[in-house]
Protein backbone atom coordinates (compact mmCIF):
# COMPACT_ATOMS: atom_id res chain seq x y z
CA UNK A 1 0.00 0.00 0.00
CA UNK A 2 1.45 3.38 -1.06
CA UNK A 3 1.20 6.43 1.20
CA UNK A 4 0.17 9.46 -0.86
CA UNK A 5 0.37 12.84 0.81
CA UNK A 6 -1.32 15.93 -0.66
CA UNK A 7 -0.31 19.29 0.80
CA UNK A 8 -2.95 21.99 0.31
CA UNK A 9 -6.75 21.89 0.28
CA UNK A 10 -7.51 24.28 -2.58
CA UNK A 11 -8.60 23.58 -6.17
CA UNK A 12 -5.42 21.67 -7.07
CA UNK A 13 -5.19 19.51 -3.94
CA UNK A 14 -8.89 18.68 -3.69
CA UNK A 15 -9.25 17.72 -7.36
CA UNK A 16 -6.07 15.60 -7.17
CA UNK A 17 -7.53 13.80 -4.13
CA UNK A 18 -10.84 13.20 -5.89
CA UNK A 19 -9.16 11.84 -9.03
CA UNK A 20 -6.82 9.58 -7.00
CA UNK A 21 -9.77 8.07 -5.15
CA UNK A 22 -11.56 7.49 -8.46
CA UNK A 23 -8.52 5.83 -10.01
CA UNK A 24 -7.05 3.92 -7.06
CA UNK A 25 -10.08 3.17 -4.89
CA UNK A 26 -9.19 2.30 -1.29
CA UNK A 27 -6.10 0.22 -2.07
CA UNK A 28 -3.73 3.03 -1.05
CA UNK A 29 -3.59 5.52 1.79
CA UNK A 30 -4.37 9.10 0.70
CA UNK A 31 -3.93 11.96 3.18
CA UNK A 32 -4.63 15.64 2.57
CA UNK A 33 -3.10 18.28 4.87
CA UNK A 34 -4.34 21.85 4.89
CA UNK A 35 -4.05 24.73 7.33
CA UNK A 36 -7.78 25.30 7.21
CA UNK A 37 -10.67 22.86 7.17
CA UNK A 38 -12.55 25.22 4.84
CA UNK A 39 -12.24 25.03 1.07
CA UNK A 40 -12.60 28.52 -0.41
CA UNK A 41 -14.17 29.06 -3.83
CA UNK A 42 -12.23 32.25 -4.63
CA UNK A 43 -14.03 33.17 -7.89
CA UNK A 44 -17.16 33.77 -5.75
CA UNK A 45 -15.48 36.36 -3.50
CA UNK A 46 -16.30 39.37 -5.68
CA UNK A 47 -19.99 38.45 -5.52
CA UNK A 48 -19.64 37.87 -1.76
CA UNK A 49 -18.16 41.35 -1.29
CA UNK A 50 -21.08 42.87 -3.19
CA UNK A 51 -23.65 40.96 -1.12
CA UNK A 52 -24.77 38.74 -4.02
CA UNK A 53 -24.11 35.49 -2.13
CA UNK A 54 -23.31 34.37 1.40
CA UNK A 55 -20.29 32.88 3.18
CA UNK A 56 -21.85 29.40 2.88
CA UNK A 57 -21.96 29.73 -0.93
CA UNK A 58 -18.20 30.19 -1.24
CA UNK A 59 -16.83 27.57 1.13
CA UNK A 60 -17.41 24.04 2.36
CA UNK A 61 -16.09 21.75 5.07
CA UNK A 62 -13.10 19.85 3.69
CA UNK A 63 -12.94 17.37 6.56
CA UNK A 64 -16.47 16.13 5.85
CA UNK A 65 -15.88 15.86 2.09
CA UNK A 66 -12.54 14.05 2.53
CA UNK A 67 -14.11 11.63 5.03
CA UNK A 68 -16.84 10.83 2.51
CA UNK A 69 -14.23 10.12 -0.14
CA UNK A 70 -12.15 7.94 2.21
CA UNK A 71 -9.26 10.44 2.32
CA UNK A 72 -7.58 11.20 5.67
CA UNK A 73 -7.77 14.89 6.45
CA UNK A 74 -5.32 16.69 8.76
CA UNK A 75 -5.86 20.34 9.63
CA UNK A 76 -2.31 21.58 10.20
CA UNK A 77 0.39 23.92 8.99
CA UNK A 78 3.07 22.32 6.81
CA UNK A 79 6.39 23.65 8.08
CA UNK A 80 8.97 21.53 6.30
CA UNK A 81 9.31 19.09 3.43
CA UNK A 82 12.24 16.68 3.47
CA UNK A 83 12.46 14.84 0.13
CA UNK A 84 15.59 12.88 1.10
CA UNK A 85 13.81 11.30 4.12
CA UNK A 86 10.35 11.25 2.41
CA UNK A 87 8.92 13.13 5.40
CA UNK A 88 6.83 16.25 5.95
CA UNK A 89 6.76 18.17 9.22
CA UNK A 90 3.42 19.62 10.30
CA UNK A 91 2.38 21.78 13.24
CA UNK A 92 -0.97 21.99 15.00
CA UNK A 93 -0.69 24.99 17.26
CA UNK A 94 2.40 24.19 19.40
CA UNK A 95 2.55 20.50 18.59
CA UNK A 96 4.79 19.27 15.77
CA UNK A 97 4.65 15.93 14.03
CA UNK A 98 6.06 14.14 11.01
CA UNK A 99 4.25 12.35 8.21
CA UNK A 100 6.00 9.82 6.00
CA UNK A 101 5.08 9.51 2.33
CA UNK A 102 5.87 7.45 -0.75
CA UNK A 103 4.38 10.01 -3.14
CA UNK A 104 3.80 13.70 -2.57
CA UNK A 105 1.66 16.37 -4.26
CA UNK A 106 2.53 19.98 -3.44
CA UNK A 107 -0.62 22.09 -3.92
CA UNK A 108 0.13 24.96 -1.55
CA UNK A 109 -1.14 27.90 -3.63
CA UNK A 110 0.48 31.31 -3.57
CA UNK A 111 1.92 33.40 -0.76
CA UNK A 112 0.61 36.95 -0.44
CA UNK A 113 3.77 39.06 -0.31
CA UNK A 114 2.08 42.14 1.14
CA UNK A 115 5.39 43.20 2.72
CA UNK A 116 6.59 44.12 -0.79
CA UNK A 117 4.28 47.16 -0.81
CA UNK A 118 4.75 49.49 2.15
CA UNK A 119 1.43 50.23 3.84
CA UNK A 120 -0.54 47.51 2.00
CA UNK A 121 -1.52 45.62 5.12
CA UNK A 122 -2.80 48.72 6.94
CA UNK A 123 -4.45 50.63 4.09
CA UNK A 124 -5.65 48.36 1.27
CA UNK A 125 -8.66 46.09 0.96
CA UNK A 126 -8.20 42.81 -0.85
CA UNK A 127 -10.23 39.75 -1.82
CA UNK A 128 -7.83 36.95 -0.98
CA UNK A 129 -9.89 35.44 1.83
CA UNK A 130 -13.51 35.35 2.94
CA UNK A 131 -13.15 37.74 5.90
CA UNK A 132 -11.27 40.29 3.80
CA UNK A 133 -13.94 40.09 1.09
CA UNK A 134 -16.64 40.78 3.71
CA UNK A 135 -14.63 43.66 5.13
CA UNK A 136 -14.30 45.14 1.62
CA UNK A 137 -18.10 44.70 1.35
CA UNK A 138 -18.53 46.95 4.40
CA UNK A 139 -16.30 49.57 2.78
CA UNK A 140 -18.38 49.41 -0.44
CA UNK A 141 -21.55 49.97 1.61
CA UNK A 142 -19.97 53.08 3.16
CA UNK A 143 -18.68 54.47 -0.16
CA UNK A 144 -21.03 57.08 -1.62
CA UNK A 145 -18.71 59.02 -3.88
CA UNK A 146 -15.11 60.08 -4.50
CA UNK A 147 -12.32 58.08 -6.09
CA UNK A 148 -12.22 54.30 -6.11
CA UNK A 149 -8.92 52.72 -7.06
CA UNK A 150 -8.99 49.04 -8.00
CA UNK A 151 -5.89 47.27 -9.21
CA UNK A 152 -3.01 44.87 -9.13
CA UNK A 153 0.35 45.30 -7.43
CA UNK A 154 3.48 44.21 -9.31
CA UNK A 155 3.64 40.40 -9.33
CA UNK A 156 -0.08 39.95 -8.56
CA UNK A 157 -0.89 37.69 -11.55
CA UNK A 158 -4.66 37.78 -10.93
CA UNK A 159 -6.47 40.26 -13.17
CA UNK A 160 -10.00 38.77 -13.22
CA UNK A 161 -11.27 40.03 -9.82
CA UNK A 162 -9.86 43.47 -10.56
CA UNK A 163 -12.06 43.92 -13.63
CA UNK A 164 -15.04 42.19 -12.00
CA UNK A 165 -14.80 44.44 -8.93
CA UNK A 166 -14.69 47.58 -11.07
CA UNK A 167 -17.76 46.45 -13.07
CA UNK A 168 -19.67 45.40 -9.94
CA UNK A 169 -18.86 48.71 -8.23
CA UNK A 170 -20.04 50.67 -11.24
CA UNK A 171 -23.34 48.74 -11.31
CA UNK A 172 -23.86 49.02 -7.53
CA UNK A 173 -23.32 52.77 -7.56
CA UNK A 174 -25.66 53.13 -10.57
CA UNK A 175 -28.37 51.17 -8.71
CA UNK A 176 -27.96 53.51 -5.74
CA UNK A 177 -28.12 56.59 -8.00
CA UNK A 178 -24.54 57.46 -6.97
CA UNK A 179 -22.54 56.55 -10.08
CA UNK A 180 -22.03 60.18 -11.16
CA UNK A 181 -20.45 61.01 -7.79
CA UNK A 182 -17.70 58.41 -8.17
CA UNK A 183 -14.62 58.05 -10.33
CA UNK A 184 -13.46 54.46 -10.79
CA UNK A 185 -9.88 53.84 -11.89
CA UNK A 186 -8.17 50.51 -12.54
CA UNK A 187 -4.41 50.64 -12.02
CA UNK A 188 -2.04 48.05 -13.44
CA UNK A 189 1.73 47.75 -13.32
CA UNK A 190 1.67 46.54 -16.92
CA UNK A 191 0.64 47.94 -20.29
CA UNK A 192 -3.15 47.90 -20.95
CA UNK A 193 -4.65 44.43 -20.46
CA UNK A 194 -1.24 42.83 -20.82
CA UNK A 195 -1.84 39.88 -18.51
CA UNK A 196 -4.91 39.12 -20.55
CA UNK A 197 -3.29 41.09 -23.33
CA UNK A 198 -3.86 38.80 -26.21
CA UNK A 199 -5.41 40.06 -29.38
CA UNK A 200 -9.14 40.44 -28.90
CA UNK A 201 -9.37 40.35 -25.10
CA UNK A 202 -7.95 43.83 -24.77
CA UNK A 203 -10.43 45.19 -27.31
CA UNK A 204 -13.39 43.50 -25.59
CA UNK A 205 -12.28 44.73 -22.17
CA UNK A 206 -11.75 48.28 -23.37
CA UNK A 207 -15.29 48.31 -24.81
CA UNK A 208 -16.78 47.09 -21.53
CA UNK A 209 -14.70 49.53 -19.44
CA UNK A 210 -15.72 52.46 -21.65
CA UNK A 211 -19.39 51.47 -21.37
CA UNK A 212 -19.06 51.77 -17.57
CA UNK A 213 -16.90 54.92 -17.67
CA UNK A 214 -14.13 53.05 -15.86
CA UNK A 215 -10.66 54.54 -16.40
CA UNK A 216 -7.68 52.29 -16.99
CA UNK A 217 -4.28 53.50 -15.85
CA UNK A 218 -1.47 51.21 -17.03
CA UNK A 219 2.20 51.40 -16.11
CA UNK A 220 1.47 52.24 -12.45
CA UNK A 221 3.61 49.86 -10.35
CA UNK A 222 2.31 50.45 -6.81
CA UNK A 223 5.12 50.64 -4.27
CA UNK A 224 3.62 52.48 -1.26
CA UNK A 225 0.20 53.16 0.26
CA UNK A 226 -0.78 55.65 2.93
CA UNK A 227 -4.19 56.31 4.53
CA UNK A 228 -5.60 58.03 1.44
CA UNK A 229 -3.03 57.72 -1.34
CA UNK A 230 -1.27 55.13 -3.49
CA UNK A 231 2.19 55.84 -4.83
CA UNK A 232 3.99 54.15 -7.72
CA UNK A 233 7.70 53.45 -8.01
CA UNK A 234 7.62 56.00 -10.87
CA UNK A 235 6.73 58.85 -8.45
CA UNK A 236 3.05 59.05 -9.42
CA UNK A 237 0.45 59.54 -6.66
CA UNK A 238 -3.29 58.92 -6.69
CA UNK A 239 -5.62 59.86 -3.85
CA UNK A 240 -8.44 57.44 -3.04
CA UNK A 241 -11.59 57.08 -0.97
CA UNK A 242 -11.91 53.35 -1.63
CA UNK A 243 -9.03 50.98 -2.43
CA UNK A 244 -9.03 47.31 -3.43
CA UNK A 245 -5.79 45.75 -4.63
CA UNK A 246 -4.51 42.29 -5.46
CA UNK A 247 -1.21 42.04 -3.54
CA UNK A 248 2.06 40.68 -4.97
CA UNK A 249 2.21 36.87 -5.15
CA UNK A 250 5.15 34.55 -4.50
CA UNK A 251 5.41 30.77 -4.35
CA UNK A 252 5.02 28.94 -1.01
CA UNK A 253 7.90 29.42 1.47
CA UNK A 254 7.93 25.70 2.37
CA UNK A 255 9.37 24.84 -1.06
CA UNK A 256 11.81 27.70 -1.41
CA UNK A 257 14.76 25.94 0.31
CA UNK A 258 14.52 22.71 -1.65
CA UNK A 259 16.33 23.83 -4.79
CA UNK A 260 13.19 23.21 -6.88
CA UNK A 261 11.92 26.78 -7.31
CA UNK A 262 12.58 29.85 -9.43
CA UNK A 263 13.61 33.20 -7.90
CA UNK A 264 9.98 33.91 -6.92
CA UNK A 265 9.66 30.56 -5.10
CA UNK A 266 7.38 29.02 -7.75
CA UNK A 267 7.99 25.28 -8.11
CA UNK A 268 9.57 23.99 -11.33
CA UNK A 269 7.57 21.17 -12.91
CA UNK A 270 7.53 19.49 -16.30
CA UNK A 271 4.38 19.10 -18.41
CA UNK A 272 3.43 15.88 -16.54
CA UNK A 273 3.36 18.03 -13.35
CA UNK A 274 6.34 16.18 -11.86
CA UNK A 275 8.70 18.37 -9.85
CA UNK A 276 11.92 18.78 -11.80
CA UNK A 277 14.76 16.76 -10.29
CA UNK A 278 12.79 14.91 -7.58
CA UNK A 279 11.32 11.40 -7.75
CA UNK A 280 7.69 10.78 -6.78
CA UNK A 281 6.82 14.43 -6.17
CA UNK A 282 4.26 16.39 -8.18
CA UNK A 283 3.13 19.98 -7.86
CA UNK A 284 -0.06 21.69 -9.06
CA UNK A 285 -1.89 25.00 -8.94
CA UNK A 286 -0.81 28.54 -8.20
CA UNK A 287 2.46 27.35 -6.67
CA UNK A 288 3.96 26.09 -9.96
CA UNK A 289 6.32 28.00 -12.19
CA UNK A 290 4.19 28.50 -15.31
CA UNK A 291 3.75 31.75 -17.23
CA UNK A 292 0.66 33.96 -17.25
CA UNK A 293 -2.14 34.49 -14.76
CA UNK A 294 -2.75 32.06 -11.88
CA UNK A 295 -6.20 30.54 -12.29
CA UNK A 296 -8.41 27.97 -10.61
CA UNK A 297 -9.29 26.06 -13.77
CA UNK A 298 -5.55 25.58 -14.41
CA UNK A 299 -5.11 24.20 -10.88
CA UNK A 300 -8.02 21.81 -11.51
CA UNK A 301 -6.56 20.48 -14.77
CA UNK A 302 -3.09 20.20 -13.22
CA UNK A 303 -4.55 18.28 -10.25
CA UNK A 304 -6.18 15.82 -12.68
CA UNK A 305 -2.98 15.38 -14.69
CA UNK A 306 -0.83 14.86 -11.57
CA UNK A 307 -3.28 12.30 -10.15
CA UNK A 308 -3.46 10.39 -13.44
CA UNK A 309 0.33 10.26 -13.72
CA UNK A 310 0.75 9.30 -10.08
CA UNK A 311 -1.74 6.47 -10.59
CA UNK A 312 0.29 5.33 -13.59
CA UNK A 313 3.51 5.34 -11.51
CA UNK A 314 1.89 3.37 -8.68
CA UNK A 315 0.43 0.81 -11.05
CA UNK A 316 3.69 0.33 -12.93
CA UNK A 317 2.87 2.32 -16.08
CA UNK A 318 4.68 5.30 -17.62
CA UNK A 319 3.29 8.67 -16.42
CA UNK A 320 2.70 10.15 -19.86
CA UNK A 321 -0.33 12.42 -19.51
CA UNK A 322 0.63 16.01 -20.32
CA UNK A 323 -0.84 19.28 -19.15
CA UNK A 324 -1.56 21.97 -21.76
CA UNK A 325 -1.28 25.49 -20.36
CA UNK A 326 -4.56 27.05 -21.48
CA UNK A 327 -6.32 30.08 -20.09
CA UNK A 328 -10.13 29.98 -20.05
CA UNK A 329 -11.28 33.18 -18.49
CA UNK A 330 -14.73 34.56 -17.81
CA UNK A 331 -14.88 38.21 -16.76
CA UNK A 332 -18.35 38.77 -15.36
CA UNK A 333 -19.44 42.29 -16.22
CA UNK A 334 -22.87 41.53 -14.79
CA UNK A 335 -24.59 41.68 -18.19
CA UNK A 336 -24.14 41.68 -21.96
CA UNK A 337 -20.50 42.81 -21.93
CA UNK A 338 -19.32 39.71 -20.00
CA UNK A 339 -16.28 38.20 -21.68
CA UNK A 340 -15.14 34.63 -22.29
CA UNK A 341 -11.62 34.16 -23.63
CA UNK A 342 -9.64 31.06 -24.42
CA UNK A 343 -5.90 31.09 -25.13
CA UNK A 344 -3.24 28.41 -25.29
CA UNK A 345 -0.45 30.14 -23.36
CA UNK A 346 2.28 27.92 -24.83
CA UNK A 347 1.30 28.66 -28.43
CA UNK A 348 1.75 31.99 -30.18
CA UNK A 349 -1.78 32.35 -31.54
CA UNK A 350 -4.48 34.91 -30.80
CA UNK A 351 -7.09 34.22 -28.13
CA UNK A 352 -10.63 33.34 -29.09
CA UNK A 353 -12.99 35.81 -27.45
CA UNK A 354 -16.76 35.87 -27.04
CA UNK A 355 -18.84 38.52 -25.36
CA UNK A 356 -22.44 38.18 -24.18
CA UNK A 357 -24.75 37.95 -21.17
CA UNK A 358 -24.44 34.14 -21.36
CA UNK A 359 -20.96 34.26 -19.77
CA UNK A 360 -22.27 36.10 -16.73
CA UNK A 361 -24.78 33.30 -16.15
CA UNK A 362 -22.17 30.64 -16.92
CA UNK A 363 -19.85 32.01 -14.23
CA UNK A 364 -22.55 31.77 -11.58
CA UNK A 365 -23.19 28.16 -12.49
CA UNK A 366 -19.55 27.56 -11.48
CA UNK A 367 -20.39 28.72 -7.95
CA UNK A 368 -22.42 25.51 -7.73
CA UNK A 369 -19.07 23.66 -7.82
CA UNK A 370 -18.88 24.12 -4.06
CA UNK A 371 -22.24 22.41 -3.65
CA UNK A 372 -21.12 19.52 -5.86
CA UNK A 373 -18.11 18.84 -3.60
CA UNK A 374 -20.16 19.44 -0.49
CA UNK A 375 -23.12 17.18 -1.37
C1 LIG B 1 -10.93 37.00 -5.69
C2 LIG B 1 -10.45 35.90 -6.61
C3 LIG B 1 -11.14 35.64 -7.79
C4 LIG B 1 -10.70 34.64 -8.67
N1 LIG B 1 -11.40 34.42 -9.82
C5 LIG B 1 -11.02 33.38 -10.62
C6 LIG B 1 -11.79 33.08 -11.78
O1 LIG B 1 -12.76 33.75 -12.11
N2 LIG B 1 -11.40 32.01 -12.52
C7 LIG B 1 -10.32 31.24 -12.20
O2 LIG B 1 -10.02 30.27 -12.91
N3 LIG B 1 -9.56 31.54 -11.12
C8 LIG B 1 -9.89 32.58 -10.32
N4 LIG B 1 -9.14 32.87 -9.22
C9 LIG B 1 -7.88 32.14 -8.98
C10 LIG B 1 -8.10 30.81 -8.27
O3 LIG B 1 -8.89 30.97 -7.13
C11 LIG B 1 -6.75 30.22 -7.90
O4 LIG B 1 -6.00 30.09 -9.09
C12 LIG B 1 -6.92 28.87 -7.22
O5 LIG B 1 -7.48 29.06 -5.95
C13 LIG B 1 -5.58 28.15 -7.11
O6 LIG B 1 -5.80 26.90 -6.52
P1 LIG B 1 -4.65 26.21 -5.66
O7 LIG B 1 -5.18 24.90 -5.21
O8 LIG B 1 -3.38 26.25 -6.41
O9 LIG B 1 -4.42 27.19 -4.43
P2 LIG B 1 -5.42 27.59 -3.26
O10 LIG B 1 -6.82 27.51 -3.69
O11 LIG B 1 -4.90 28.88 -2.74
O12 LIG B 1 -5.16 26.45 -2.18
C14 LIG B 1 -3.95 26.34 -1.48
C15 LIG B 1 -4.22 25.53 -0.23
O13 LIG B 1 -3.00 25.27 0.46
C16 LIG B 1 -3.18 25.54 1.84
N5 LIG B 1 -1.86 25.90 2.37
C17 LIG B 1 -0.99 26.82 1.89
N6 LIG B 1 0.14 26.82 2.61
C18 LIG B 1 -0.01 25.87 3.57
C19 LIG B 1 0.81 25.38 4.62
N7 LIG B 1 2.04 25.84 4.83
N8 LIG B 1 0.32 24.41 5.41
C20 LIG B 1 -0.91 23.90 5.21
N9 LIG B 1 -1.73 24.31 4.22
C21 LIG B 1 -1.29 25.29 3.41
C22 LIG B 1 -4.19 26.68 1.86
O14 LIG B 1 -4.81 26.75 3.12
C23 LIG B 1 -5.13 26.23 0.75
O15 LIG B 1 -6.04 25.27 1.24
C24 LIG B 1 -9.56 33.88 -8.33
C25 LIG B 1 -8.87 34.12 -7.13
C26 LIG B 1 -9.31 35.12 -6.29
C27 LIG B 1 -8.54 35.38 -5.01
PDB file of C-alpha atoms in Angstrom, residues 10-20 22 39-41 43 105 107 273 283-288 290 294-308 321 323-326 328 366 369 373:
ATOM      1  CA  UNK A  10      -7.511  24.280  -2.580  1.00  0.00           C
ATOM      2  CA  UNK A  11      -8.599  23.584  -6.165  1.00  0.00           C
ATOM      3  CA  UNK A  12      -5.416  21.674  -7.074  1.00  0.00           C
ATOM      4  CA  UNK A  13      -5.195  19.511  -3.941  1.00  0.00           C
ATOM      5  CA  UNK A  14      -8.892  18.682  -3.691  1.00  0.00           C
ATOM      6  CA  UNK A  15      -9.247  17.722  -7.365  1.00  0.00           C
ATOM      7  CA  UNK A  16      -6.073  15.602  -7.174  1.00  0.00           C
ATOM      8  CA  UNK A  17      -7.525  13.801  -4.130  1.00  0.00           C
ATOM      9  CA  UNK A  18     -10.842  13.200  -5.889  1.00  0.00           C
ATOM     10  CA  UNK A  19      -9.159  11.843  -9.032  1.00  0.00           C
ATOM     11  CA  UNK A  20      -6.816   9.581  -7.004  1.00  0.00           C
ATOM     12  CA  UNK A  22     -11.564   7.491  -8.455  1.00  0.00           C
ATOM     13  CA  UNK A  39     -12.243  25.032   1.072  1.00  0.00           C
ATOM     14  CA  UNK A  40     -12.597  28.522  -0.412  1.00  0.00           C
ATOM     15  CA  UNK A  41     -14.173  29.062  -3.831  1.00  0.00           C
ATOM     16  CA  UNK A  43     -14.028  33.165  -7.888  1.00  0.00           C
ATOM     17  CA  UNK A 105       1.662  16.375  -4.265  1.00  0.00           C
ATOM     18  CA  UNK A 107      -0.622  22.090  -3.923  1.00  0.00           C
ATOM     19  CA  UNK A 273       3.361  18.026 -13.347  1.00  0.00           C
ATOM     20  CA  UNK A 283       3.130  19.981  -7.858  1.00  0.00           C
ATOM     21  CA  UNK A 284      -0.060  21.685  -9.055  1.00  0.00           C
ATOM     22  CA  UNK A 285      -1.886  24.998  -8.940  1.00  0.00           C
ATOM     23  CA  UNK A 286      -0.812  28.544  -8.199  1.00  0.00           C
ATOM     24  CA  UNK A 287       2.459  27.345  -6.674  1.00  0.00           C
ATOM     25  CA  UNK A 288       3.961  26.089  -9.962  1.00  0.00           C
ATOM     26  CA  UNK A 290       4.193  28.502 -15.312  1.00  0.00           C
ATOM     27  CA  UNK A 294      -2.747  32.061 -11.878  1.00  0.00           C
ATOM     28  CA  UNK A 295      -6.205  30.540 -12.285  1.00  0.00           C
ATOM     29  CA  UNK A 296      -8.413  27.966 -10.614  1.00  0.00           C
ATOM     30  CA  UNK A 297      -9.292  26.056 -13.775  1.00  0.00           C
ATOM     31  CA  UNK A 298      -5.554  25.583 -14.410  1.00  0.00           C
ATOM     32  CA  UNK A 299      -5.109  24.196 -10.882  1.00  0.00           C
ATOM     33  CA  UNK A 300      -8.023  21.806 -11.509  1.00  0.00           C
ATOM     34  CA  UNK A 301      -6.565  20.484 -14.765  1.00  0.00           C
ATOM     35  CA  UNK A 302      -3.089  20.204 -13.220  1.00  0.00           C
ATOM     36  CA  UNK A 303      -4.553  18.283 -10.253  1.00  0.00           C
ATOM     37  CA  UNK A 304      -6.179  15.824 -12.677  1.00  0.00           C
ATOM     38  CA  UNK A 305      -2.977  15.384 -14.693  1.00  0.00           C
ATOM     39  CA  UNK A 306      -0.833  14.865 -11.567  1.00  0.00           C
ATOM     40  CA  UNK A 307      -3.282  12.296 -10.153  1.00  0.00           C
ATOM     41  CA  UNK A 308      -3.463  10.391 -13.443  1.00  0.00           C
ATOM     42  CA  UNK A 321      -0.335  12.423 -19.505  1.00  0.00           C
ATOM     43  CA  UNK A 323      -0.838  19.276 -19.155  1.00  0.00           C
ATOM     44  CA  UNK A 324      -1.565  21.970 -21.759  1.00  0.00           C
ATOM     45  CA  UNK A 325      -1.285  25.491 -20.363  1.00  0.00           C
ATOM     46  CA  UNK A 326      -4.558  27.049 -21.483  1.00  0.00           C
ATOM     47  CA  UNK A 328     -10.127  29.985 -20.052  1.00  0.00           C
ATOM     48  CA  UNK A 366     -19.549  27.559 -11.482  1.00  0.00           C
ATOM     49  CA  UNK A 369     -19.065  23.659  -7.821  1.00  0.00           C
ATOM     50  CA  UNK A 373     -18.114  18.842  -3.600  1.00  0.00           C
TER      51      UNK A 373
END
